[in-house]
PDB file of C-alpha atoms in Angstrom:
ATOM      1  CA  UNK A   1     -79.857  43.338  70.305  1.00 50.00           C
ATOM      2  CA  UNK A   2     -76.650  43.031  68.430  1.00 51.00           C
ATOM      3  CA  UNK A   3     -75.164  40.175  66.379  1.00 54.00           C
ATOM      4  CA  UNK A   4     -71.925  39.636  65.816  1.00 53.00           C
ATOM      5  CA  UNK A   5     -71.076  38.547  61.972  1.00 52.00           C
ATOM      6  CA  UNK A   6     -67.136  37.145  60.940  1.00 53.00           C
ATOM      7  CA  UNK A   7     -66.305  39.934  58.529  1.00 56.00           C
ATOM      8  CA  UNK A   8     -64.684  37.583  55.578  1.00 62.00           C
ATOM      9  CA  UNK A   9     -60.911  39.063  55.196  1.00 66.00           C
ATOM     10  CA  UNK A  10     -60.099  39.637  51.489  1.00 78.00           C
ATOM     11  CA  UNK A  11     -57.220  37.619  50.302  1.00 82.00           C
ATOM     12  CA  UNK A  12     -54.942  39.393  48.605  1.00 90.00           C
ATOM     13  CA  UNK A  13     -54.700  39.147  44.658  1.00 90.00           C
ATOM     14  CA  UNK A  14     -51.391  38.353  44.848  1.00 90.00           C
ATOM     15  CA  UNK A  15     -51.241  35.456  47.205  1.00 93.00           C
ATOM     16  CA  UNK A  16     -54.762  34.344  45.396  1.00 93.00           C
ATOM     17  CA  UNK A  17     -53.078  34.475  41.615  1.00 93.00           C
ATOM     18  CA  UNK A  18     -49.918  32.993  42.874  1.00 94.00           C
ATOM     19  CA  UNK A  19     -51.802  29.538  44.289  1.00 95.00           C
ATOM     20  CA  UNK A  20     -53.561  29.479  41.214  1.00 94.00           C
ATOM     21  CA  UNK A  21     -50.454  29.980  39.205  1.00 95.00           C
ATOM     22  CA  UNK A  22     -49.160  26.702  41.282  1.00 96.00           C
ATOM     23  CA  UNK A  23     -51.847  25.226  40.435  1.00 96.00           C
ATOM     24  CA  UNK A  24     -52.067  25.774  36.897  1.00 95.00           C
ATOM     25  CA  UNK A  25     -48.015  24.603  36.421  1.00 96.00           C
ATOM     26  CA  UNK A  26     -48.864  21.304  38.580  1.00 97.00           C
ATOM     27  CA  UNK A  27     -51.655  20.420  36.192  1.00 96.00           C
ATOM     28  CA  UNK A  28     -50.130  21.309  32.847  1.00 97.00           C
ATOM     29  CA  UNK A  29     -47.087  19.098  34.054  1.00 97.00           C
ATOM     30  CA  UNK A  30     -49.520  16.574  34.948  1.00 97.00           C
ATOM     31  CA  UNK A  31     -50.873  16.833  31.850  1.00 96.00           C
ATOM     32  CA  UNK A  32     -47.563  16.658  30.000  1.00 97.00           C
ATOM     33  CA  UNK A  33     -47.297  13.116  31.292  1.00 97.00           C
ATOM     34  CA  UNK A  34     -51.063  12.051  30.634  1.00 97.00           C
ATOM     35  CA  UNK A  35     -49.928  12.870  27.182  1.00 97.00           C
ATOM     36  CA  UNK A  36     -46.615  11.623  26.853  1.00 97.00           C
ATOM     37  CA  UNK A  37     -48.171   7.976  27.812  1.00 97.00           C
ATOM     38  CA  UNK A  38     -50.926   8.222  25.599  1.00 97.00           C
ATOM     39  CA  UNK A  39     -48.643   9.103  22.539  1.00 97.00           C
ATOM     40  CA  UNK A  40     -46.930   6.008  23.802  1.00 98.00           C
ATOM     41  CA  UNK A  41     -50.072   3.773  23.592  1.00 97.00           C
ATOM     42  CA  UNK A  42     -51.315   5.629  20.128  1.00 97.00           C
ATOM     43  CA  UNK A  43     -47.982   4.002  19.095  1.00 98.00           C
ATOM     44  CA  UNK A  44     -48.591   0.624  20.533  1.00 97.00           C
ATOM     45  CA  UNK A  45     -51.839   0.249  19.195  1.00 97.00           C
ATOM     46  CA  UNK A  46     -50.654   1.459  15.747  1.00 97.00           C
ATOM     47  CA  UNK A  47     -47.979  -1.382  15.976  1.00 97.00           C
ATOM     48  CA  UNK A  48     -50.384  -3.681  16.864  1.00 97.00           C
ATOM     49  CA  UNK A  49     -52.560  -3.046  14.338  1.00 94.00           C
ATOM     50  CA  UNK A  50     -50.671  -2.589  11.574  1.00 95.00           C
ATOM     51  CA  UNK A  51     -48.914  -6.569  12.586  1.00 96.00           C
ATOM     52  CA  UNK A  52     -52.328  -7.746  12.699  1.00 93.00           C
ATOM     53  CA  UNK A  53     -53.580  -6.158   9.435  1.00 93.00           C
ATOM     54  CA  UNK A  54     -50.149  -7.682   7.571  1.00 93.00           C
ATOM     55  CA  UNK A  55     -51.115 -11.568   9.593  1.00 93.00           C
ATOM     56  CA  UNK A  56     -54.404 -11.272   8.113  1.00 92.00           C
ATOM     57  CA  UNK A  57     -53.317 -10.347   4.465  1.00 92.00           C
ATOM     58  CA  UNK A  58     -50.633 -12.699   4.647  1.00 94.00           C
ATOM     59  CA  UNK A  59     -52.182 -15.481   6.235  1.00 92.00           C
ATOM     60  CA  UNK A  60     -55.714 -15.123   4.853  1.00 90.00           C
ATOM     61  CA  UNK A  61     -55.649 -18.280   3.478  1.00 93.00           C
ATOM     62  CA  UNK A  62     -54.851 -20.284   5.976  1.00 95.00           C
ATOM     63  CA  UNK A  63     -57.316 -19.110   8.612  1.00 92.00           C
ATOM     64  CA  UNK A  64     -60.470 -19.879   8.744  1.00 93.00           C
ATOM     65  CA  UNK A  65     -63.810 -17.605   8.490  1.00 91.00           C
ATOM     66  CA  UNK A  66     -64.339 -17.558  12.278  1.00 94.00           C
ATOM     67  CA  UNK A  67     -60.706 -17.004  12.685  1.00 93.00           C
ATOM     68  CA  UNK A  68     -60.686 -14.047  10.178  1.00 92.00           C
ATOM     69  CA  UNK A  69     -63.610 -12.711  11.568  1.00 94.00           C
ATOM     70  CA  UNK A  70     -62.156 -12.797  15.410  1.00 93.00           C
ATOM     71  CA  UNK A  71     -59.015 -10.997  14.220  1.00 91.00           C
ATOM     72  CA  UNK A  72     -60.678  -7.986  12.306  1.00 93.00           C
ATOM     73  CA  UNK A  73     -63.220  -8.141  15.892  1.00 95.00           C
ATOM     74  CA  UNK A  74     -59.889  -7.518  17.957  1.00 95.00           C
ATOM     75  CA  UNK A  75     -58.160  -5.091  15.183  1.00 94.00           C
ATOM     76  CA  UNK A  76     -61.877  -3.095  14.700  1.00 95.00           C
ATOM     77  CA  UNK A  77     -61.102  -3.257  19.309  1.00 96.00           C
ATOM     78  CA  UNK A  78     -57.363  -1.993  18.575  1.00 95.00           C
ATOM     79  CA  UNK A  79     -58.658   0.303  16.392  1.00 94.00           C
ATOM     80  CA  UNK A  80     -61.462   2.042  18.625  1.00 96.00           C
ATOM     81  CA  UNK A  81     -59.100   1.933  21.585  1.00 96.00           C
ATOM     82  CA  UNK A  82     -56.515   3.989  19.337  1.00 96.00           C
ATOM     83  CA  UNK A  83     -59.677   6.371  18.666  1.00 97.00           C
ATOM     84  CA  UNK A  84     -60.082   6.766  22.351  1.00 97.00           C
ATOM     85  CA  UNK A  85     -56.803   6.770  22.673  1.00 97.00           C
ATOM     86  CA  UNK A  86     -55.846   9.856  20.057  1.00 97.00           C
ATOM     87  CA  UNK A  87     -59.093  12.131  21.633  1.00 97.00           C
ATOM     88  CA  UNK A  88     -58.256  12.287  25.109  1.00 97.00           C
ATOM     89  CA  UNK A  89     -54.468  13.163  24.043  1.00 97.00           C
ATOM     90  CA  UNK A  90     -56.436  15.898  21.735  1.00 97.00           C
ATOM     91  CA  UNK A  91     -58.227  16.941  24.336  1.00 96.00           C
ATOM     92  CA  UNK A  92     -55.702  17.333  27.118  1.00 96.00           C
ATOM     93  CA  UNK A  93     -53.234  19.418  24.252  1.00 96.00           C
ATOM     94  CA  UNK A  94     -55.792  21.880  23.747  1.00 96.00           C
ATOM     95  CA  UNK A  95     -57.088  21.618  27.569  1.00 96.00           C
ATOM     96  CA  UNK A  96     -52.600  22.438  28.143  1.00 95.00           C
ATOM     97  CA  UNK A  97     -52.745  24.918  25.451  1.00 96.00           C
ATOM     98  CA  UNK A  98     -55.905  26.872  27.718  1.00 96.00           C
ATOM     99  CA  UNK A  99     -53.986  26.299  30.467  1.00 95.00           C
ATOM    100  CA  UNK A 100     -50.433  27.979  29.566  1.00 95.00           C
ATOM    101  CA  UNK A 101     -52.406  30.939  28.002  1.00 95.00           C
ATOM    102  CA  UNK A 102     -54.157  31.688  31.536  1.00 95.00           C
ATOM    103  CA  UNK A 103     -50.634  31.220  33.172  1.00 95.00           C
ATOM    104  CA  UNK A 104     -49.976  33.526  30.962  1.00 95.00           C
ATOM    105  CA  UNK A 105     -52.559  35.725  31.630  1.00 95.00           C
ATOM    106  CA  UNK A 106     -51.710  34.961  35.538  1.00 94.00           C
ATOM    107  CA  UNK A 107     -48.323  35.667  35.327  1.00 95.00           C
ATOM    108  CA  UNK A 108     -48.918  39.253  33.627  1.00 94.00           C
ATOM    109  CA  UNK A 109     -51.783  40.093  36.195  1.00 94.00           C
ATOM    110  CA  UNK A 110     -48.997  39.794  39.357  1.00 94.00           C
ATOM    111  CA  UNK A 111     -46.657  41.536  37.844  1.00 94.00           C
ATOM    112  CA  UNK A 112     -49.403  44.573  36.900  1.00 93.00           C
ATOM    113  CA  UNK A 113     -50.400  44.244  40.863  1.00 91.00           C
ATOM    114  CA  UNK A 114     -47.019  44.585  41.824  1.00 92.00           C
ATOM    115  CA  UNK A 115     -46.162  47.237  39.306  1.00 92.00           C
ATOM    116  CA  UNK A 116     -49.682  49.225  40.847  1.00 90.00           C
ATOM    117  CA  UNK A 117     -48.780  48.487  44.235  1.00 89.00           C
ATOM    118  CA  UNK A 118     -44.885  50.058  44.395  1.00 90.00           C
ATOM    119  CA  UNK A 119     -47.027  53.646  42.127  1.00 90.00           C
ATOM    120  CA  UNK A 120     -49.698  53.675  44.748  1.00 87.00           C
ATOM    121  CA  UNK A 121     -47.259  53.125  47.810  1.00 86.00           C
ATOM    122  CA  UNK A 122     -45.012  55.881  45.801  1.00 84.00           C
ATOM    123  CA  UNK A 123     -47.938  58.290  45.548  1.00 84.00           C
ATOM    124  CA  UNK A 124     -48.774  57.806  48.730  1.00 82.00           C
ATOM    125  CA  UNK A 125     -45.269  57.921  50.484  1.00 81.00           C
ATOM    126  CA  UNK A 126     -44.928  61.377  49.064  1.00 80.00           C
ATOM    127  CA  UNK A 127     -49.071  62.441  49.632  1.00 79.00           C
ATOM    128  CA  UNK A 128     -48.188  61.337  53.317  1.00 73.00           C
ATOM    129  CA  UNK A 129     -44.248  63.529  53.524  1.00 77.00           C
ATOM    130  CA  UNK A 130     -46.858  66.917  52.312  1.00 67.00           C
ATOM    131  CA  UNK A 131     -45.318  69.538  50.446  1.00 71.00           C
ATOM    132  CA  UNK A 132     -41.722  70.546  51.404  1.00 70.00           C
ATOM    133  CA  UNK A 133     -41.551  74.126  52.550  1.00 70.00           C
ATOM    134  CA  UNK A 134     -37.733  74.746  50.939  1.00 76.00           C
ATOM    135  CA  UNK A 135     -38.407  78.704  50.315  1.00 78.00           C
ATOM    136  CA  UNK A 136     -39.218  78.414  54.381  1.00 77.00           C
ATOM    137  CA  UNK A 137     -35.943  76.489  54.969  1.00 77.00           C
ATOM    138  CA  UNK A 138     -34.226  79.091  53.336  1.00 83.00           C
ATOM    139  CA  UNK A 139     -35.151  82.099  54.907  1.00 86.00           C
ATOM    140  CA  UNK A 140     -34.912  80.284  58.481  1.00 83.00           C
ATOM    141  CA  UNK A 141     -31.309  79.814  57.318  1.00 84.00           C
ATOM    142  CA  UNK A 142     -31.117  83.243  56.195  1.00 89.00           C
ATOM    143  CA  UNK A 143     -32.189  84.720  59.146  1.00 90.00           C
ATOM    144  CA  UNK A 144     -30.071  82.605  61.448  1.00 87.00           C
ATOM    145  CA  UNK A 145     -26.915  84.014  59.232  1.00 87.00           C
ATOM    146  CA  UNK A 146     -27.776  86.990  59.585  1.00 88.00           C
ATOM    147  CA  UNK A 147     -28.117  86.735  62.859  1.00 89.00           C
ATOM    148  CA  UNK A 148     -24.613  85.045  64.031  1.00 89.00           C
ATOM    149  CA  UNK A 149     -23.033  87.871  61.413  1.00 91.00           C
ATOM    150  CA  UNK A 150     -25.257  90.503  63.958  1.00 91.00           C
ATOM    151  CA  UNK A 151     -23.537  88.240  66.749  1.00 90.00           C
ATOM    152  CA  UNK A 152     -20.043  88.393  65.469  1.00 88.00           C
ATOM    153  CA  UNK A 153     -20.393  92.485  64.928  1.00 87.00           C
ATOM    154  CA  UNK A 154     -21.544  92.688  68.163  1.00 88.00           C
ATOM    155  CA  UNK A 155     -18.673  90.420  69.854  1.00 83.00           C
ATOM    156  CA  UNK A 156     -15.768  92.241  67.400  1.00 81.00           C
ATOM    157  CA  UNK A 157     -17.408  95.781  68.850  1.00 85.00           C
ATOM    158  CA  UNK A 158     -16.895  94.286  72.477  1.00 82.00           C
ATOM    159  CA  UNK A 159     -13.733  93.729  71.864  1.00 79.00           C
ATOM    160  CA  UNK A 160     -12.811  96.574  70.410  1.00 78.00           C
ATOM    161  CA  UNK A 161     -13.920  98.700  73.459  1.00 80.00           C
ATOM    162  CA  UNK A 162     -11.887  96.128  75.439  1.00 76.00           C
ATOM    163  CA  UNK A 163      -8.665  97.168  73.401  1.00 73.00           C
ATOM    164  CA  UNK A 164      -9.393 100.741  73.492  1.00 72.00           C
ATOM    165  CA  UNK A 165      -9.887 100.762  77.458  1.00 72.00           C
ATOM    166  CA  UNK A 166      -6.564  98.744  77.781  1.00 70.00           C
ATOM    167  CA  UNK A 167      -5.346 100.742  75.352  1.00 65.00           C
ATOM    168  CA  UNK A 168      -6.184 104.258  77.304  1.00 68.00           C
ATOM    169  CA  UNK A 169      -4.505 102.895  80.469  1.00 69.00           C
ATOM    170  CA  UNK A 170      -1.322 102.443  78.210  1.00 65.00           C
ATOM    171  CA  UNK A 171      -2.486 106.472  77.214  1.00 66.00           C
ATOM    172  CA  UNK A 172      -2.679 105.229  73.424  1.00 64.00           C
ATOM    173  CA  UNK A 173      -5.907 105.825  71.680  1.00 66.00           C
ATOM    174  CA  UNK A 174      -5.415 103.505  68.527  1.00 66.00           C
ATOM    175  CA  UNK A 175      -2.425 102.105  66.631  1.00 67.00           C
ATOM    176  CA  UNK A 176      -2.038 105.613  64.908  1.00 72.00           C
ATOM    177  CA  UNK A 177      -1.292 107.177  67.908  1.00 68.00           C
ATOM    178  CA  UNK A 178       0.749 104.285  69.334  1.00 63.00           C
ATOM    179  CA  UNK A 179       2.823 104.802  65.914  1.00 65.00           C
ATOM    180  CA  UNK A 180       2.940 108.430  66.782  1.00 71.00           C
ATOM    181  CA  UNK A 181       3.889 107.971  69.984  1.00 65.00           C
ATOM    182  CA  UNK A 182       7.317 105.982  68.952  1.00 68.00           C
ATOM    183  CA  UNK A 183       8.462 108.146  65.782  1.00 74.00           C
ATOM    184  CA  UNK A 184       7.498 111.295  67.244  1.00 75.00           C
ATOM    185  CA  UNK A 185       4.523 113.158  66.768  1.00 66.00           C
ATOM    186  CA  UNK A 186       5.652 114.092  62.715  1.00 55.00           C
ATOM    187  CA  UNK A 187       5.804 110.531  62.743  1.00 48.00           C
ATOM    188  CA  UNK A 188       8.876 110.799  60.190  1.00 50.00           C
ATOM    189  CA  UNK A 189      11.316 109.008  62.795  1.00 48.00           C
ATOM    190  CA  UNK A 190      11.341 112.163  65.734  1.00 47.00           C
ATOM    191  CA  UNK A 191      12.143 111.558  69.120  1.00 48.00           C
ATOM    192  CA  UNK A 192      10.166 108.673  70.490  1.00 47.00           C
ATOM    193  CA  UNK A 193       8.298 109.561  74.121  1.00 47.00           C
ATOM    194  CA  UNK A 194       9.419 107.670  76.521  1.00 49.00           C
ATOM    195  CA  UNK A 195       7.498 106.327  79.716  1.00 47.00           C
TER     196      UNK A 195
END
């Protein structure tokens, strides 16, 4: 009885850490803008309260109790909103401030892969070549030198039995002889032989 399971293929770290890395930038951008509105409404609110705080102190005579009391309900409102307001911008800095460190982190983790992977494939390029036998290469080279110079002696011997045997027919044993043969046998200019 056999059963056949989906062996789960690893991802690999670098694709992994680079979608992560995506999206880390997306929300820290997202972020960025949460932020930049909420400074805006901080500043809203502050305007708004700070024109209804100088109404009330300037016209605090001329409103009435239930008025007065009505205004400070919606500046106390203004007020709690710019609370709200102030933490969640708080919040989402520091939360940004996490975020950029890990990107950080991120960012240094790929490039310590990468830097791993191109020693490893390195290592292993030159495991998998083995050790080079150079002191082999040389002698192989050696020997086939010596050989061709063995070659080259033997060919130069050949031919010099061909020049002597051509040379015998002509009745001239080497070049001394030849000389011989044309200044006389003295060699100090005599009579030369003639054929």
């Amino acid at each position: 009885m056999g059963c056949c399971f989906e062996q789960k293929v690893k991802e690999d770290p670098i694709i992994k850490l680079t979608k992560l890395r995506s999206q880390i930038i997306t929300t820290t951008e997202f972020n960025k803008v949460k932020i930049e509105k909420l400074e805006k409404d901080i500043e809203d609110l502050n305007e708004q309260i700070k024109l209804g705080e100088n109404d009330l102190r300037q016209n605090q005579y001329s409103y009435t109790d239930l008025e007065k009391q009505n205004k400070a309900k919606k500046l106390l409102e203004l007020q709690k909103d710019r609370q709200r307001a102030t933490k969640n911008r708080d919040s989402l800095s520091a939360y940004n401030e996490t975020l950029k460190n890990n990107l950080a982190t991120i960012e240094a983790k790929i490039e310590e892969i990468r830097n791993y992977e191109q020693i490893k494939g390195g290592t292993d390029a030159l495991a998998g070549i083995g050790e080079i036998d150079t002191a082999g290469a040389i002698l192989a080279n050696i020997q086939n030198n010596l050989a061709e110079q063995e070659k080259q002696k033997k060919n130069l011997e050949a031919m010099q039995i061909g020049d002597a045997a051509i040379n015998a027919e002509l009745g001239i044993k080497n070049e001394q002889d030849y000389l011989k043969s044309i200044l006389g046998s003295g060699g100090n200019g005599g009579t030369p032989i003639s054929y």
